[in-house]
Short mmCIF file of C-alpha atoms in Angstrom, two decimals:
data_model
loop_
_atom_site.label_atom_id
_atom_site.label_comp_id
_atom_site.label_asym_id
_atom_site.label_seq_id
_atom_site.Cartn_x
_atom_site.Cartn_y
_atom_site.Cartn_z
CA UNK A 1 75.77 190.66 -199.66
CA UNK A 2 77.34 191.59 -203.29
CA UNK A 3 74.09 193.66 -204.06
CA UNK A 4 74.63 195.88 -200.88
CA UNK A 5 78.38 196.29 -201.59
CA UNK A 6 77.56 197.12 -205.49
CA UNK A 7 74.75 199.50 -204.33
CA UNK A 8 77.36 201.02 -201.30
CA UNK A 9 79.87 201.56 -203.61
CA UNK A 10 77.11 203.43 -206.62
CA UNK A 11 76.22 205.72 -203.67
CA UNK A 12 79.29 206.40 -202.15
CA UNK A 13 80.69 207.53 -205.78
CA UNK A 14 77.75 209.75 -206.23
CA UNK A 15 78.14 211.23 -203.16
CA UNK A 16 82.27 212.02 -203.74
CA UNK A 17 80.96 212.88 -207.18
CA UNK A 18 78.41 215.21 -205.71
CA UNK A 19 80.44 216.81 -203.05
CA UNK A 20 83.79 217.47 -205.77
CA UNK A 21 81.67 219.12 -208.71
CA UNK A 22 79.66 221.37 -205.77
CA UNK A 23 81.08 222.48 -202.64
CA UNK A 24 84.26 221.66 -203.61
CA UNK A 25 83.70 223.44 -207.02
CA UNK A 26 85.24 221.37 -209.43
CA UNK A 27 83.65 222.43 -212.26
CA UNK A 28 84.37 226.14 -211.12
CA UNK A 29 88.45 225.39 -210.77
CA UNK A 30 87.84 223.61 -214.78
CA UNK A 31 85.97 227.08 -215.54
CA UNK A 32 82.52 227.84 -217.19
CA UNK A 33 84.27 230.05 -218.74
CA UNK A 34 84.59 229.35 -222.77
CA UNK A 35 88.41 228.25 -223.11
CA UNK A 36 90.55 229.95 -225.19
CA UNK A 37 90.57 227.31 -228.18
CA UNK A 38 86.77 227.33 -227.98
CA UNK A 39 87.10 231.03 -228.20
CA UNK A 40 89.32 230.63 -231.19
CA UNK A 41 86.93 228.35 -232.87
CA UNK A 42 83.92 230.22 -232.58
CA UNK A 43 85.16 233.18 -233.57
CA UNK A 44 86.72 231.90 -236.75
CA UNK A 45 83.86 229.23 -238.09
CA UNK A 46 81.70 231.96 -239.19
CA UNK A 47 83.88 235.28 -240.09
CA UNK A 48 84.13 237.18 -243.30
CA UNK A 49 86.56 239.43 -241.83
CA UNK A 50 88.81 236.77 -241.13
CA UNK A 51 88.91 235.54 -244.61
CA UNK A 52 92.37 233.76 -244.82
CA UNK A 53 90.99 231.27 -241.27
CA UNK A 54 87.30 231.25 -241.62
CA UNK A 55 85.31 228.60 -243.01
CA UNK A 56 82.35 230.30 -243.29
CA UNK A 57 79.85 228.08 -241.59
CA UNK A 58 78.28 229.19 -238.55
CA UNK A 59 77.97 225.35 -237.05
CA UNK A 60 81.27 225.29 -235.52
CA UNK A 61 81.30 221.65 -234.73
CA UNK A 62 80.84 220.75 -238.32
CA UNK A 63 83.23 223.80 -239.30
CA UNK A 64 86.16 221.71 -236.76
CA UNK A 65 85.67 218.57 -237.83
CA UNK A 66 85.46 218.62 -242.06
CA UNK A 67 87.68 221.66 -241.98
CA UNK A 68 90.08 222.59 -239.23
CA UNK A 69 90.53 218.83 -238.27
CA UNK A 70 89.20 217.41 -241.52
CA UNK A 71 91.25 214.54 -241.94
CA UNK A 72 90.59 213.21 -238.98
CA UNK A 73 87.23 212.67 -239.64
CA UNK A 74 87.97 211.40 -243.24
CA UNK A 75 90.15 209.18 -241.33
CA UNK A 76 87.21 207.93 -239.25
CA UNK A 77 85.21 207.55 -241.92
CA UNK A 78 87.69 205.10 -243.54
CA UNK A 79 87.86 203.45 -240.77
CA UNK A 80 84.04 202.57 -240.66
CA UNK A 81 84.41 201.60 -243.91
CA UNK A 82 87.18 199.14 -243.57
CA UNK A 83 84.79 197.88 -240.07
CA UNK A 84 81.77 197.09 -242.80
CA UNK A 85 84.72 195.30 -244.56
CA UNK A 86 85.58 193.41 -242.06
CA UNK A 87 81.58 192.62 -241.52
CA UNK A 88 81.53 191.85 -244.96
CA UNK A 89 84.51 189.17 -244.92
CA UNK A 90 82.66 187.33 -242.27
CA UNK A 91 79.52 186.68 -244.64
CA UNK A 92 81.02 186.55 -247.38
CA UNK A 93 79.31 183.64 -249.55
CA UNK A 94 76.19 184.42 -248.01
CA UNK A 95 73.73 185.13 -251.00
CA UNK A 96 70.87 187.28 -250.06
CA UNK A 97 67.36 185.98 -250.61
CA UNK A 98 65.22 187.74 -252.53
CA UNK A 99 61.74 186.22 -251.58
CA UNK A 100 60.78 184.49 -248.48
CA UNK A 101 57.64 184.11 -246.91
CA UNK A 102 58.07 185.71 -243.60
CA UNK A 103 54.88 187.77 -241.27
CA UNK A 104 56.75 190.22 -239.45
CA UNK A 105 54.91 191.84 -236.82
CA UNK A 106 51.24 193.01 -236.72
CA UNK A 107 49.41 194.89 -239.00
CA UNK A 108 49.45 198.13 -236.65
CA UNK A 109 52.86 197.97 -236.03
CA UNK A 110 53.49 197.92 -239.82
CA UNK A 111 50.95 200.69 -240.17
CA UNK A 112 52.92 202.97 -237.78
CA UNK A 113 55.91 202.31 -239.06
CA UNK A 114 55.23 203.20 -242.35
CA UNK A 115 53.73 206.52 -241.54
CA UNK A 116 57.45 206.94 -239.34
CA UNK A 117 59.42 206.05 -242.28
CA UNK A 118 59.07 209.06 -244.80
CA UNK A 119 59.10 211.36 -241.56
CA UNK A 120 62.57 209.60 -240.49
CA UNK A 121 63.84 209.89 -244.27
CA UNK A 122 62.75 213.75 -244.57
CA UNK A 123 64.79 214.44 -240.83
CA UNK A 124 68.13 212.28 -242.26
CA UNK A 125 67.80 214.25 -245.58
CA UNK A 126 67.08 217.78 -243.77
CA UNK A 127 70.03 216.49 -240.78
CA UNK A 128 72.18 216.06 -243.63
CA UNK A 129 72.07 219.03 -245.53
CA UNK A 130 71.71 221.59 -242.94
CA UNK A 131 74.59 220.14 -241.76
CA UNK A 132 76.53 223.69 -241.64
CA UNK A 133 73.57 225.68 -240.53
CA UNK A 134 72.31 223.69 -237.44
CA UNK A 135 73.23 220.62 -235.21
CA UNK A 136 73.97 217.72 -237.12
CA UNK A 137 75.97 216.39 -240.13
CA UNK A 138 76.85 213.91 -242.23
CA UNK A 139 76.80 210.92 -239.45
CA UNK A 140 74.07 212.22 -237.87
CA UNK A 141 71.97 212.07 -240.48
CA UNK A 142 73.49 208.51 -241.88
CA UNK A 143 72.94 206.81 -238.32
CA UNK A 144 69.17 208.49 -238.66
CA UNK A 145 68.52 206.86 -241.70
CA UNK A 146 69.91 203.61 -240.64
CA UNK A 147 67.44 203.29 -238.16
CA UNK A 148 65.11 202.31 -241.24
CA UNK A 149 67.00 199.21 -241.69
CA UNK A 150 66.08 197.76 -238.48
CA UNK A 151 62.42 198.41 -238.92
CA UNK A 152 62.57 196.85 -242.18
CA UNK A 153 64.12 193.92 -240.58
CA UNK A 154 62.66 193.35 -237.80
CA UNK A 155 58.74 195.05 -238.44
CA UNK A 156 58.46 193.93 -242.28
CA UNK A 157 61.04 190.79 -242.04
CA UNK A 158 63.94 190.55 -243.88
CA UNK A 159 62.80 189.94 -247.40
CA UNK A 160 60.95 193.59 -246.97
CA UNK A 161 64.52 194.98 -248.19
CA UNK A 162 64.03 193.38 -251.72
CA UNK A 163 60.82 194.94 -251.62
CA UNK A 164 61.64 198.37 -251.20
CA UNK A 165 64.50 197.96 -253.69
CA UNK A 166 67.35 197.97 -251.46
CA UNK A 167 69.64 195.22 -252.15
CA UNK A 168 73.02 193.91 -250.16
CA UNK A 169 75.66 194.96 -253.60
CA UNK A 170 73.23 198.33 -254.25
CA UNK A 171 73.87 198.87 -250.09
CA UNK A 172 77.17 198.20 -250.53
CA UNK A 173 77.68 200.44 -253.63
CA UNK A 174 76.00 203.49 -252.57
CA UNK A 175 78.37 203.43 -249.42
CA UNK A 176 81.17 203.18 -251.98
CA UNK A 177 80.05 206.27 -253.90
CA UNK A 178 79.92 208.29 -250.24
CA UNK A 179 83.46 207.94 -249.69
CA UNK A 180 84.56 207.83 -253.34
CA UNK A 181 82.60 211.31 -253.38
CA UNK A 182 84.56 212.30 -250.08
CA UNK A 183 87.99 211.14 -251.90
CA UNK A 184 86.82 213.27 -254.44
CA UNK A 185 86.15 217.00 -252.40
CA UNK A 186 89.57 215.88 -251.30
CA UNK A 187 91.04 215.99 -254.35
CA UNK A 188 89.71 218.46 -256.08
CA UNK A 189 91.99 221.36 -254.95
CA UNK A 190 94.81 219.27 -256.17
CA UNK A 191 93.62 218.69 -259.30
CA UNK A 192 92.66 222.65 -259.84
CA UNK A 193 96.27 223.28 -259.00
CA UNK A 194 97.99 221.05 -261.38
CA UNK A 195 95.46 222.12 -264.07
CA UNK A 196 95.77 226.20 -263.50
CA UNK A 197 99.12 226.18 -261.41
CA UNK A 198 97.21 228.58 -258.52
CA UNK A 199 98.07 227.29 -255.11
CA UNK A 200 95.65 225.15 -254.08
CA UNK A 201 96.15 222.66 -250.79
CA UNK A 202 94.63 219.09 -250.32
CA UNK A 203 91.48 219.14 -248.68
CA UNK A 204 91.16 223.30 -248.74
CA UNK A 205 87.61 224.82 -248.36
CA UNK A 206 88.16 228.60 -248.12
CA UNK A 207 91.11 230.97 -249.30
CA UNK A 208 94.18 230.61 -247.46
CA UNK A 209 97.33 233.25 -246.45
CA UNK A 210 98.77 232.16 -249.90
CA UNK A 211 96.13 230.40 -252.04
CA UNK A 212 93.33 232.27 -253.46
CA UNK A 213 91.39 228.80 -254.29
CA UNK A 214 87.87 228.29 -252.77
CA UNK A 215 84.86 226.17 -253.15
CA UNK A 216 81.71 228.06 -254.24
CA UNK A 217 80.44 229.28 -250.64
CA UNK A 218 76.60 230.07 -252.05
CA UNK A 219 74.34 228.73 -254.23
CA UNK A 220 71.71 231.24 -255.53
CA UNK A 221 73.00 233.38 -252.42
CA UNK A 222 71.78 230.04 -249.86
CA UNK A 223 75.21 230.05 -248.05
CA UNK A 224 76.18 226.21 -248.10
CA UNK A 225 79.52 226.48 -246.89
CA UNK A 226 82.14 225.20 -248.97
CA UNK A 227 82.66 221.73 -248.85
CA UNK A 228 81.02 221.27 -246.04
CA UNK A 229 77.90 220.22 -247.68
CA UNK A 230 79.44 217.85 -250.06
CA UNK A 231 81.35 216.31 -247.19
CA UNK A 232 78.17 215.96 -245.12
CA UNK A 233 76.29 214.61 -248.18
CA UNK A 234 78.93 211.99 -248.92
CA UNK A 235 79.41 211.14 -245.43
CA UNK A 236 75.31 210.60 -245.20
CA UNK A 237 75.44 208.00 -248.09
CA UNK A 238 78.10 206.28 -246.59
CA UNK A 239 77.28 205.51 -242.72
CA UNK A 240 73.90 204.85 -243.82
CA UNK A 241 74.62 202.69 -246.69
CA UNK A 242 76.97 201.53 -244.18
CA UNK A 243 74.87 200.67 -241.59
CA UNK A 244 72.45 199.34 -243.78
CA UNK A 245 74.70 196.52 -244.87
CA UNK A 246 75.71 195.28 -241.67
CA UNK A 247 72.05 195.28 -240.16
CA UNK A 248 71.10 193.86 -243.24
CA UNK A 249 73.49 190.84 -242.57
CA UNK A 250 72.44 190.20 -238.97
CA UNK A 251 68.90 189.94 -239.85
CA UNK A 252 69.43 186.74 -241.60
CA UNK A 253 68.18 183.71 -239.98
CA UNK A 254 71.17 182.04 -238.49
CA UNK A 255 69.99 178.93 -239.84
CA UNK A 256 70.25 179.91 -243.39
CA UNK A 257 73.86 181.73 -243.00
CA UNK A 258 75.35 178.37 -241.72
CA UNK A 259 73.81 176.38 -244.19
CA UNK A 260 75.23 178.40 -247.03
CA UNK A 261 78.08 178.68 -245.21
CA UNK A 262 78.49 175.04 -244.60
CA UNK A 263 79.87 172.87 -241.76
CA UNK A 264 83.34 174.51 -241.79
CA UNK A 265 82.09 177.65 -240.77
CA UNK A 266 79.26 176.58 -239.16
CA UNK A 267 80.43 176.31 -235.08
CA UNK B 1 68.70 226.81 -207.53
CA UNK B 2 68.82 226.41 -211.14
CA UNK B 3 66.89 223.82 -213.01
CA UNK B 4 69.20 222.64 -215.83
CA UNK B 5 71.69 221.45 -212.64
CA UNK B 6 68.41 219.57 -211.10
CA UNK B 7 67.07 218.16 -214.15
CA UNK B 8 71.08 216.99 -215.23
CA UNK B 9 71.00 215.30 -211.53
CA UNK B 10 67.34 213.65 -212.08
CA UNK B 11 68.68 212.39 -215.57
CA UNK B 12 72.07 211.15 -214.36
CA UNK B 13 70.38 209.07 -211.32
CA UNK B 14 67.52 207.81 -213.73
CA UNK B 15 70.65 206.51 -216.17
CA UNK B 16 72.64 205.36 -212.93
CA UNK B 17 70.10 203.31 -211.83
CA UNK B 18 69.13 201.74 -215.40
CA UNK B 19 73.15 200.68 -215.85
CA UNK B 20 72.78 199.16 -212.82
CA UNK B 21 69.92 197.44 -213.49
CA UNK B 22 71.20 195.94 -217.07
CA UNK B 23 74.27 194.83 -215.34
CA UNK B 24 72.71 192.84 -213.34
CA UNK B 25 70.20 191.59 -215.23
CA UNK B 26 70.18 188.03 -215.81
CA UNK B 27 67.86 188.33 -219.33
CA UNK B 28 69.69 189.60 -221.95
CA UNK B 29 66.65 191.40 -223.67
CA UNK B 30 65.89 192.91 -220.63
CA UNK B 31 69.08 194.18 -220.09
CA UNK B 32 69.19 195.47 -223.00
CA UNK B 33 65.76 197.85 -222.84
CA UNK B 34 67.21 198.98 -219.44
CA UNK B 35 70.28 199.77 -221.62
CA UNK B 36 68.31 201.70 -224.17
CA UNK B 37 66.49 203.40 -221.33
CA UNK B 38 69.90 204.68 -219.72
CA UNK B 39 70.60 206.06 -223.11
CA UNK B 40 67.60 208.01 -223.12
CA UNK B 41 68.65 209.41 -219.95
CA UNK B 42 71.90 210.20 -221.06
CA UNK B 43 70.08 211.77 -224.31
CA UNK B 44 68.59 214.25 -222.11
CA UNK B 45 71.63 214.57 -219.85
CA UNK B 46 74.05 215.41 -223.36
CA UNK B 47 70.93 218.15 -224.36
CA UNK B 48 71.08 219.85 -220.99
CA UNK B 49 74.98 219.70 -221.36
CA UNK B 50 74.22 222.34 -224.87
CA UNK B 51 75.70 219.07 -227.02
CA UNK B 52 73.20 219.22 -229.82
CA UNK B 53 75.64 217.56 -232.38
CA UNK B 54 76.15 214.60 -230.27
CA UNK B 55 72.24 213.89 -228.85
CA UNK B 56 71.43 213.81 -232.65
CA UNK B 57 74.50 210.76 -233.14
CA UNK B 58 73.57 209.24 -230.00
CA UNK B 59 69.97 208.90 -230.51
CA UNK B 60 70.07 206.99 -233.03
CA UNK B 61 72.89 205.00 -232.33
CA UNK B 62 71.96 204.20 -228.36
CA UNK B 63 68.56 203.83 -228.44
CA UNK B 64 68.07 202.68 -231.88
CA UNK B 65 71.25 200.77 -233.90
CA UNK B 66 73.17 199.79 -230.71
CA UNK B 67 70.20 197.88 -228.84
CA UNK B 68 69.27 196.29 -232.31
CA UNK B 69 72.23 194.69 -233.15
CA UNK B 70 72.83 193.25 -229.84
CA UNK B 71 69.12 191.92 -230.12
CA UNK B 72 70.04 190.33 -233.34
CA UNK B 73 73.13 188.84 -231.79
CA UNK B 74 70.76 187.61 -228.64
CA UNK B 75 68.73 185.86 -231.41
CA UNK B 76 71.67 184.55 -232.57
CA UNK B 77 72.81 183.12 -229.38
CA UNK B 78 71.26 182.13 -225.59
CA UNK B 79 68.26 184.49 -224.38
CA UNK B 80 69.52 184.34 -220.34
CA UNK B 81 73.05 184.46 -218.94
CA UNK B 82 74.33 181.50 -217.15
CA UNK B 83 76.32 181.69 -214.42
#
């Protein structure tokens, strides 16, 4: 009887669903037509005649969030941080082991996998840097990369992060540098102004109405945007670093976390 | 009619009918492949929506991070919900 009403109620949603967004033309009264903030956006992410608003990067989604809403996403990034923290806190104590004689899976999963895992490093990498040209960015390419973590863990076993050279405080370092190097792009405006006295604002990419200050915008005439490819780079090492701690912690054998735990933590 | 509306109905039903599925799915690991399966869905749903930024975060994260950790925690715990 509870299936039928679950299933009634799935269909009968649809169908209002259905019947709002088409006769009723719902998405018509929203508009398909672009919005005026969208409008704004698009026309000022890429836009050398707009020099005091543009930020010269024609991917406006990574152009809105490291430069028009910026701190928001350092923000977000600190929280993420402060989550891994918080992972951290619960295992703390727990020693990584550096050898242990676990299988894994088969011998042509392995093989596949490790034909996957220089193709899924190259995309993070290439995610990552093209952040301002195409789709993608700095947590794009950091969530990409992660992925390698649970192949290690769960294809290779546990003790295959040792192998490769990754270990928990390196993990947990690298993810340190990403958001001290984020910290850094932040502050490096303010630091320019206190050493020259030219107007410079926290966080500022491109010139402003009254501050002539900008990041280099090319490198051997490849346009990379500002800080937009420092932030994306930064924010790669530390999501992935990121994630690799935590999945690296939840691949331990629960056995061996409560023992070194001990009984108080144990239940 | 045009076929990005079809293909975004096709790809909504196929991830309607996996949530359904995983919810009421008594074994946990089960659930959780129809889970990663609705995510795929919704992959192709967010494309066909012209979201590239977010199908390349949620790739990752629904069909590869998000269905791994609860596996982990499954591992960790019972393998089938009790009532």
């Amino acid at each position: 009887m509870r299936k039928y009403i679950v299933l009634l109620s799935i269909v009968l949603t649809t169908s209002v669903l259905a019947y709002i967004t088409t006769y009723l033309e719902a998405i018509g009264l929203v508009g398909l037509d672009t919005r005026y903030l969208a409008k704004l956006f698009l026309t000022l992410a890429y836009n050398p005649l707009a020099r005091e608003l543009t930020v010269l990067s024609p991917e406006a989604v990574t152009s809105i969030v490291w430069d028009f809403r910026g701190i928001d996403t350092f923000y977000e990034t600190v929280v993420f941080y402060m989550a891994i923290i918080a992972a951290l806190a619960i295992y703390r104590g727990v020693g990584y082991p550096s050898i242990r004689s676990e299988k894994g899976l088969s011998i042509i999963v392995k093989v596949v996998t490790k034909l996957l895992i220089p193709i899924n490093i190259a995309i993070a990498v290439s995610v990552a840097a093209h952040g301002h040209l195409t789709p993608g960015g700095g947590f794009q390419a950091g969530a990409a990369l992660a992925v390698i973590s649970v192949l290690l863990a769960v294809v290779f076993s546990a003790s295959s992060f040792a192998r490769v050279g990754v270990s928990l405080s390196k993990a947990i370092a690298l993810r340190t540098v990403g958001l001290l190097a984020i910290a850094a792009v932040v502050f490096v405006p303010v630091v320019f102004n206190a050493l020259t006295g030219v107007q410079a604002y926290l966080m500022q990419n491109y010139v402003k109405v009254d501050s002539e200050f900008a990041f280099p915008t090319h490198i051997q005439s490849q346009l990379i945007s500002g800080t937009l490819i420092w932030f994306n780079l930064a924010e790669f090492l530390a999501v992935s670093f990121g994630f690799f701690v935590v999945f690296m912690l939840l691949s331990l054998r629960e056995d061996v976390v409560r023992e070194q735990l001990g009984e108080e933590h144990g239940h | 009619m045009d076929v990005t509306l079809i293909l975004l109905a096709l790809f909504s039903t196929v991830g309607l009918v996996f949530t359904y599925l995983a919810v009421v799915e008594k074994d946990l690991v089960k659930a959780v492949i129809f889970s990663a399966i609705q995510s795929t869905a919704y992959v192709a749903v967010l494309y066909l929506l012209r979201a590239p930024d977010i199908v390349l975060v949620y790739l990752p994260v629904a069909v590869g991070l998000y269905p791994a950790a609860i596996l982990f925690l499954i591992g960790k715990t019972e393998k089938v919900e009790e009532k």
